[in-house]
Amino acid sequence: LVKNVNSGSTWYKIQDAIDNASSADTLQIWAWTYSENVEVDESISIIGNGTSNTTLNITSGKGFDISSDDVTISNIMVKGCGSSLGHNAFQIAGDDVTVENVVGKDCSKGISISGSGAWVSNSTFSNNHLSGVEIWVGDSSTTAVTLYSNNVWWNGNHGIRALEDDVIIKNNNIRNNTLDGFNCAGAEDSLIENNTIVDNGDDGIEI
């Protein structure tokens, strides 16, 4: 069950709750396993009941596809998207999106970011077929993407791969990924600070 905290309305599907929400609304997703691909095209907050309680378990496609700016999403696990390219747990195209305390696993990528100013913290991206985190060059990348205090491990490609300049990678635990821990892929002026980067298959940091 999903409750719109502002309107008081309840919905059985996350997508129905989003489609009937207004900008700045907060959706509370109660403990349950949901099976749907979710498109977020409204500037709202989506709050689960904890990553061990609120799960989006799908077999293909994207988990949360976030195209709107100023979205906040937290306390949710997404898993099982499959290995097909683009079937990512979290797809972030909107600007200034906040992602906190989520899990993305068993997907193509844990999280793929092309929006400017994303903040991703206290989350785990593991056991994905490609990279745990991928940061693309976006259309309006004027504010740095920040990854702070995340676990990025046991992914089938790089832990973190960044093609965008000026990313901030701080206080993360990046280990046991098949290729590099952090692959800059031509990105410039990145800040890499206070991370634990160990036991990756290739380089810890590839510049």
PDB file of N, CA, C and O in Angstrom, residues 25-72:
ATOM      1  N   ASP A  25       4.585  16.574  -3.195  1.00  0.00           N
ATOM      2  CA  ASP A  25       3.937  15.569  -2.350  1.00  0.00           C
ATOM      3  C   ASP A  25       4.952  14.541  -1.855  1.00  0.00           C
ATOM      4  O   ASP A  25       6.007  14.337  -2.470  1.00  0.00           O
ATOM      5  N   THR A  26       4.607  13.891  -0.753  1.00  0.00           N
ATOM      6  CA  THR A  26       5.406  12.798  -0.206  1.00  0.00           C
ATOM      7  C   THR A  26       4.596  11.513  -0.239  1.00  0.00           C
ATOM      8  O   THR A  26       3.455  11.485   0.246  1.00  0.00           O
ATOM      9  N   LEU A  27       5.184  10.474  -0.811  1.00  0.00           N
ATOM     10  CA  LEU A  27       4.557   9.154  -0.859  1.00  0.00           C
ATOM     11  C   LEU A  27       5.269   8.232   0.118  1.00  0.00           C
ATOM     12  O   LEU A  27       6.491   8.086   0.066  1.00  0.00           O
ATOM     13  N   GLN A  28       4.512   7.609   1.006  1.00  0.00           N
ATOM     14  CA  GLN A  28       5.042   6.615   1.945  1.00  0.00           C
ATOM     15  C   GLN A  28       4.697   5.228   1.421  1.00  0.00           C
ATOM     16  O   GLN A  28       3.521   4.887   1.296  1.00  0.00           O
ATOM     17  N   ILE A  29       5.721   4.434   1.099  1.00  0.00           N
ATOM     18  CA  ILE A  29       5.500   3.087   0.579  1.00  0.00           C
ATOM     19  C   ILE A  29       5.633   2.107   1.725  1.00  0.00           C
ATOM     20  O   ILE A  29       6.708   1.957   2.307  1.00  0.00           O
ATOM     21  N   TRP A  30       4.562   1.452   2.045  1.00  0.00           N
ATOM     22  CA  TRP A  30       4.556   0.543   3.180  1.00  0.00           C
ATOM     23  C   TRP A  30       5.315  -0.737   2.863  1.00  0.00           C
ATOM     24  O   TRP A  30       5.607  -1.046   1.704  1.00  0.00           O
ATOM     25  N   ALA A  31       5.619  -1.472   3.897  1.00  0.00           N
ATOM     26  CA  ALA A  31       6.374  -2.722   3.748  1.00  0.00           C
ATOM     27  C   ALA A  31       5.608  -3.699   2.872  1.00  0.00           C
ATOM     28  O   ALA A  31       4.461  -4.049   3.150  1.00  0.00           O
ATOM     29  N   TRP A  32       6.268  -4.142   1.794  1.00  0.00           N
ATOM     30  CA  TRP A  32       5.652  -5.091   0.863  1.00  0.00           C
ATOM     31  C   TRP A  32       6.658  -5.345  -0.251  1.00  0.00           C
ATOM     32  O   TRP A  32       7.642  -4.635  -0.403  1.00  0.00           O
ATOM     33  N   THR A  33       6.408  -6.381  -1.049  1.00  0.00           N
ATOM     34  CA  THR A  33       7.179  -6.607  -2.271  1.00  0.00           C
ATOM     35  C   THR A  33       6.310  -6.224  -3.461  1.00  0.00           C
ATOM     36  O   THR A  33       5.250  -6.814  -3.690  1.00  0.00           O
ATOM     37  N   TYR A  34       6.746  -5.224  -4.195  1.00  0.00           N
ATOM     38  CA  TYR A  34       6.013  -4.695  -5.336  1.00  0.00           C
ATOM     39  C   TYR A  34       6.668  -5.207  -6.623  1.00  0.00           C
ATOM     40  O   TYR A  34       7.887  -5.363  -6.693  1.00  0.00           O
ATOM     41  N   SER A  35       5.870  -5.443  -7.648  1.00  0.00           N
ATOM     42  CA  SER A  35       6.380  -5.945  -8.930  1.00  0.00           C
ATOM     43  C   SER A  35       5.878  -5.034 -10.041  1.00  0.00           C
ATOM     44  O   SER A  35       4.831  -5.297 -10.653  1.00  0.00           O
ATOM     45  N   GLU A  36       6.599  -3.972 -10.281  1.00  0.00           N
ATOM     46  CA  GLU A  36       6.207  -3.014 -11.325  1.00  0.00           C
ATOM     47  C   GLU A  36       7.417  -2.169 -11.714  1.00  0.00           C
ATOM     48  O   GLU A  36       8.349  -1.990 -10.926  1.00  0.00           O
ATOM     49  N   ASN A  37       7.400  -1.683 -12.937  1.00  0.00           N
ATOM     50  CA  ASN A  37       8.389  -0.713 -13.397  1.00  0.00           C
ATOM     51  C   ASN A  37       7.806   0.674 -13.143  1.00  0.00           C
ATOM     52  O   ASN A  37       6.686   0.961 -13.550  1.00  0.00           O
ATOM     53  N   VAL A  38       8.576   1.532 -12.476  1.00  0.00           N
ATOM     54  CA  VAL A  38       8.031   2.792 -11.975  1.00  0.00           C
ATOM     55  C   VAL A  38       8.688   3.973 -12.686  1.00  0.00           C
ATOM     56  O   VAL A  38       9.916   4.091 -12.705  1.00  0.00           O
ATOM     57  N   GLU A  39       7.849   4.842 -13.256  1.00  0.00           N
ATOM     58  CA  GLU A  39       8.320   6.072 -13.876  1.00  0.00           C
ATOM     59  C   GLU A  39       7.970   7.250 -12.969  1.00  0.00           C
ATOM     60  O   GLU A  39       6.812   7.430 -12.604  1.00  0.00           O
ATOM     61  N   VAL A  40       8.989   8.037 -12.633  1.00  0.00           N
ATOM     62  CA  VAL A  40       8.789   9.180 -11.743  1.00  0.00           C
ATOM     63  C   VAL A  40       8.964  10.455 -12.563  1.00  0.00           C
ATOM     64  O   VAL A  40      10.074  10.842 -12.907  1.00  0.00           O
ATOM     65  N   ASP A  41       7.839  11.092 -12.892  1.00  0.00           N
ATOM     66  CA  ASP A  41       7.857  12.298 -13.722  1.00  0.00           C
ATOM     67  C   ASP A  41       7.242  13.485 -12.994  1.00  0.00           C
ATOM     68  O   ASP A  41       6.716  14.412 -13.607  1.00  0.00           O
ATOM     69  N   GLU A  42       7.320  13.459 -11.668  1.00  0.00           N
ATOM     70  CA  GLU A  42       6.819  14.535 -10.820  1.00  0.00           C
ATOM     71  C   GLU A  42       7.848  14.778  -9.719  1.00  0.00           C
ATOM     72  O   GLU A  42       8.509  13.853  -9.261  1.00  0.00           O
ATOM     73  N   SER A  43       7.996  16.028  -9.302  1.00  0.00           N
ATOM     74  CA  SER A  43       8.974  16.376  -8.262  1.00  0.00           C
ATOM     75  C   SER A  43       8.390  16.041  -6.892  1.00  0.00           C
ATOM     76  O   SER A  43       7.751  16.866  -6.235  1.00  0.00           O
ATOM     77  N   ILE A  44       8.606  14.808  -6.445  1.00  0.00           N
ATOM     78  CA  ILE A  44       7.999  14.290  -5.221  1.00  0.00           C
ATOM     79  C   ILE A  44       9.060  13.593  -4.374  1.00  0.00           C
ATOM     80  O   ILE A  44      10.185  13.355  -4.827  1.00  0.00           O
ATOM     81  N   SER A  45       8.665  13.241  -3.152  1.00  0.00           N
ATOM     82  CA  SER A  45       9.499  12.413  -2.279  1.00  0.00           C
ATOM     83  C   SER A  45       8.860  11.038  -2.157  1.00  0.00           C
ATOM     84  O   SER A  45       7.649  10.925  -1.935  1.00  0.00           O
ATOM     85  N   ILE A  46       9.682  10.000  -2.286  1.00  0.00           N
ATOM     86  CA  ILE A  46       9.220   8.617  -2.198  1.00  0.00           C
ATOM     87  C   ILE A  46      10.010   7.953  -1.082  1.00  0.00           C
ATOM     88  O   ILE A  46      11.238   7.850  -1.156  1.00  0.00           O
ATOM     89  N   ILE A  47       9.310   7.514  -0.039  1.00  0.00           N
ATOM     90  CA  ILE A  47       9.973   6.980   1.146  1.00  0.00           C
ATOM     91  C   ILE A  47       9.448   5.582   1.431  1.00  0.00           C
ATOM     92  O   ILE A  47       8.259   5.386   1.653  1.00  0.00           O
ATOM     93  N   GLY A  48      10.349   4.603   1.411  1.00  0.00           N
ATOM     94  CA  GLY A  48       9.972   3.245   1.748  1.00  0.00           C
ATOM     95  C   GLY A  48      10.027   3.004   3.246  1.00  0.00           C
ATOM     96  O   GLY A  48      10.286   3.915   4.042  1.00  0.00           O
ATOM     97  N   ASN A  49       9.813   1.759   3.621  1.00  0.00           N
ATOM     98  CA  ASN A  49       9.793   1.368   5.029  1.00  0.00           C
ATOM     99  C   ASN A  49      11.082   0.638   5.422  1.00  0.00           C
ATOM    100  O   ASN A  49      11.093  -0.161   6.352  1.00  0.00           O
ATOM    101  N   GLY A  50      12.158   0.914   4.672  1.00  0.00           N
ATOM    102  CA  GLY A  50      13.445   0.265   4.929  1.00  0.00           C
ATOM    103  C   GLY A  50      13.776  -0.741   3.841  1.00  0.00           C
ATOM    104  O   GLY A  50      12.887  -1.393   3.285  1.00  0.00           O
ATOM    105  N   THR A  51      15.051  -0.889   3.550  1.00  0.00           N
ATOM    106  CA  THR A  51      15.469  -1.746   2.442  1.00  0.00           C
ATOM    107  C   THR A  51      15.216  -3.228   2.697  1.00  0.00           C
ATOM    108  O   THR A  51      15.221  -4.023   1.758  1.00  0.00           O
ATOM    109  N   SER A  52      15.004  -3.617   3.931  1.00  0.00           N
ATOM    110  CA  SER A  52      14.670  -5.011   4.221  1.00  0.00           C
ATOM    111  C   SER A  52      13.159  -5.240   4.235  1.00  0.00           C
ATOM    112  O   SER A  52      12.710  -6.391   4.358  1.00  0.00           O
ATOM    113  N   ASN A  53      12.375  -4.172   4.091  1.00  0.00           N
ATOM    114  CA  ASN A  53      10.918  -4.281   4.171  1.00  0.00           C
ATOM    115  C   ASN A  53      10.200  -3.883   2.891  1.00  0.00           C
ATOM    116  O   ASN A  53       9.188  -4.484   2.533  1.00  0.00           O
ATOM    117  N   THR A  54      10.682  -2.843   2.227  1.00  0.00           N
ATOM    118  CA  THR A  54      10.046  -2.350   1.002  1.00  0.00           C
ATOM    119  C   THR A  54      10.919  -2.726  -0.181  1.00  0.00           C
ATOM    120  O   THR A  54      12.041  -2.240  -0.322  1.00  0.00           O
ATOM    121  N   THR A  55      10.401  -3.618  -1.038  1.00  0.00           N
ATOM    122  CA  THR A  55      11.184  -4.163  -2.144  1.00  0.00           C
ATOM    123  C   THR A  55      10.435  -4.011  -3.453  1.00  0.00           C
ATOM    124  O   THR A  55       9.230  -4.296  -3.537  1.00  0.00           O
ATOM    125  N   LEU A  56      11.153  -3.552  -4.475  1.00  0.00           N
ATOM    126  CA  LEU A  56      10.654  -3.572  -5.845  1.00  0.00           C
ATOM    127  C   LEU A  56      11.383  -4.713  -6.540  1.00  0.00           C
ATOM    128  O   LEU A  56      12.580  -4.621  -6.819  1.00  0.00           O
ATOM    129  N   ASN A  57      10.681  -5.809  -6.774  1.00  0.00           N
ATOM    130  CA  ASN A  57      11.277  -7.022  -7.331  1.00  0.00           C
ATOM    131  C   ASN A  57      10.697  -7.237  -8.722  1.00  0.00           C
ATOM    132  O   ASN A  57       9.523  -7.607  -8.869  1.00  0.00           O
ATOM    133  N   ILE A  58      11.500  -6.972  -9.758  1.00  0.00           N
ATOM    134  CA  ILE A  58      11.020  -7.077 -11.131  1.00  0.00           C
ATOM    135  C   ILE A  58      11.919  -8.028 -11.913  1.00  0.00           C
ATOM    136  O   ILE A  58      13.016  -8.370 -11.476  1.00  0.00           O
ATOM    137  N   THR A  59      11.446  -8.451 -13.055  1.00  0.00           N
ATOM    138  CA  THR A  59      12.205  -9.418 -13.854  1.00  0.00           C
ATOM    139  C   THR A  59      12.834  -8.805 -15.093  1.00  0.00           C
ATOM    140  O   THR A  59      13.709  -9.412 -15.705  1.00  0.00           O
ATOM    141  N   SER A  60      12.420  -7.592 -15.472  1.00  0.00           N
ATOM    142  CA  SER A  60      13.025  -6.921 -16.620  1.00  0.00           C
ATOM    143  C   SER A  60      12.669  -5.442 -16.582  1.00  0.00           C
ATOM    144  O   SER A  60      11.736  -5.024 -15.886  1.00  0.00           O
ATOM    145  N   GLY A  61      13.441  -4.650 -17.312  1.00  0.00           N
ATOM    146  CA  GLY A  61      13.194  -3.213 -17.370  1.00  0.00           C
ATOM    147  C   GLY A  61      13.845  -2.464 -16.226  1.00  0.00           C
ATOM    148  O   GLY A  61      14.576  -3.029 -15.416  1.00  0.00           O
ATOM    149  N   LYS A  62      13.577  -1.159 -16.180  1.00  0.00           N
ATOM    150  CA  LYS A  62      14.127  -0.311 -15.119  1.00  0.00           C
ATOM    151  C   LYS A  62      13.276  -0.420 -13.866  1.00  0.00           C
ATOM    152  O   LYS A  62      12.064  -0.580 -13.936  1.00  0.00           O
ATOM    153  N   GLY A  63      13.913  -0.278 -12.710  1.00  0.00           N
ATOM    154  CA  GLY A  63      13.176  -0.230 -11.461  1.00  0.00           C
ATOM    155  C   GLY A  63      12.486   1.113 -11.325  1.00  0.00           C
ATOM    156  O   GLY A  63      11.295   1.248 -11.599  1.00  0.00           O
ATOM    157  N   PHE A  64      13.247   2.124 -10.883  1.00  0.00           N
ATOM    158  CA  PHE A  64      12.742   3.494 -10.814  1.00  0.00           C
ATOM    159  C   PHE A  64      13.417   4.310 -11.917  1.00  0.00           C
ATOM    160  O   PHE A  64      14.634   4.481 -11.910  1.00  0.00           O
ATOM    161  N   ASP A  65      12.610   4.795 -12.853  1.00  0.00           N
ATOM    162  CA  ASP A  65      13.089   5.629 -13.958  1.00  0.00           C
ATOM    163  C   ASP A  65      12.685   7.066 -13.640  1.00  0.00           C
ATOM    164  O   ASP A  65      11.522   7.449 -13.801  1.00  0.00           O
ATOM    165  N   ILE A  66      13.643   7.861 -13.167  1.00  0.00           N
ATOM    166  CA  ILE A  66      13.356   9.189 -12.627  1.00  0.00           C
ATOM    167  C   ILE A  66      13.760  10.250 -13.646  1.00  0.00           C
ATOM    168  O   ILE A  66      14.940  10.500 -13.879  1.00  0.00           O
ATOM    169  N   SER A  67      12.754  10.881 -14.260  1.00  0.00           N
ATOM    170  CA  SER A  67      13.008  11.895 -15.281  1.00  0.00           C
ATOM    171  C   SER A  67      12.793  13.310 -14.767  1.00  0.00           C
ATOM    172  O   SER A  67      13.250  14.273 -15.388  1.00  0.00           O
ATOM    173  N   SER A  68      12.099  13.453 -13.648  1.00  0.00           N
ATOM    174  CA  SER A  68      11.802  14.780 -13.112  1.00  0.00           C
ATOM    175  C   SER A  68      12.936  15.281 -12.220  1.00  0.00           C
ATOM    176  O   SER A  68      13.690  14.495 -11.640  1.00  0.00           O
ATOM    177  N   ASP A  69      13.041  16.600 -12.098  1.00  0.00           N
ATOM    178  CA  ASP A  69      14.015  17.220 -11.197  1.00  0.00           C
ATOM    179  C   ASP A  69      13.497  17.178  -9.758  1.00  0.00           C
ATOM    180  O   ASP A  69      12.298  17.038  -9.505  1.00  0.00           O
ATOM    181  N   ASP A  70      14.423  17.334  -8.820  1.00  0.00           N
ATOM    182  CA  ASP A  70      14.084  17.544  -7.401  1.00  0.00           C
ATOM    183  C   ASP A  70      13.263  16.409  -6.809  1.00  0.00           C
ATOM    184  O   ASP A  70      12.369  16.632  -5.982  1.00  0.00           O
ATOM    185  N   VAL A  71      13.597  15.197  -7.184  1.00  0.00           N
ATOM    186  CA  VAL A  71      12.969  14.003  -6.605  1.00  0.00           C
ATOM    187  C   VAL A  71      13.847  13.501  -5.467  1.00  0.00           C
ATOM    188  O   VAL A  71      15.081  13.549  -5.545  1.00  0.00           O
ATOM    189  N   THR A  72      13.218  13.015  -4.402  1.00  0.00           N
ATOM    190  CA  THR A  72      13.929  12.328  -3.325  1.00  0.00           C
ATOM    191  C   THR A  72      13.378  10.916  -3.216  1.00  0.00           C
ATOM    192  O   THR A  72      12.163  10.715  -3.201  1.00  0.00           O
TER     193      THR A  72
END
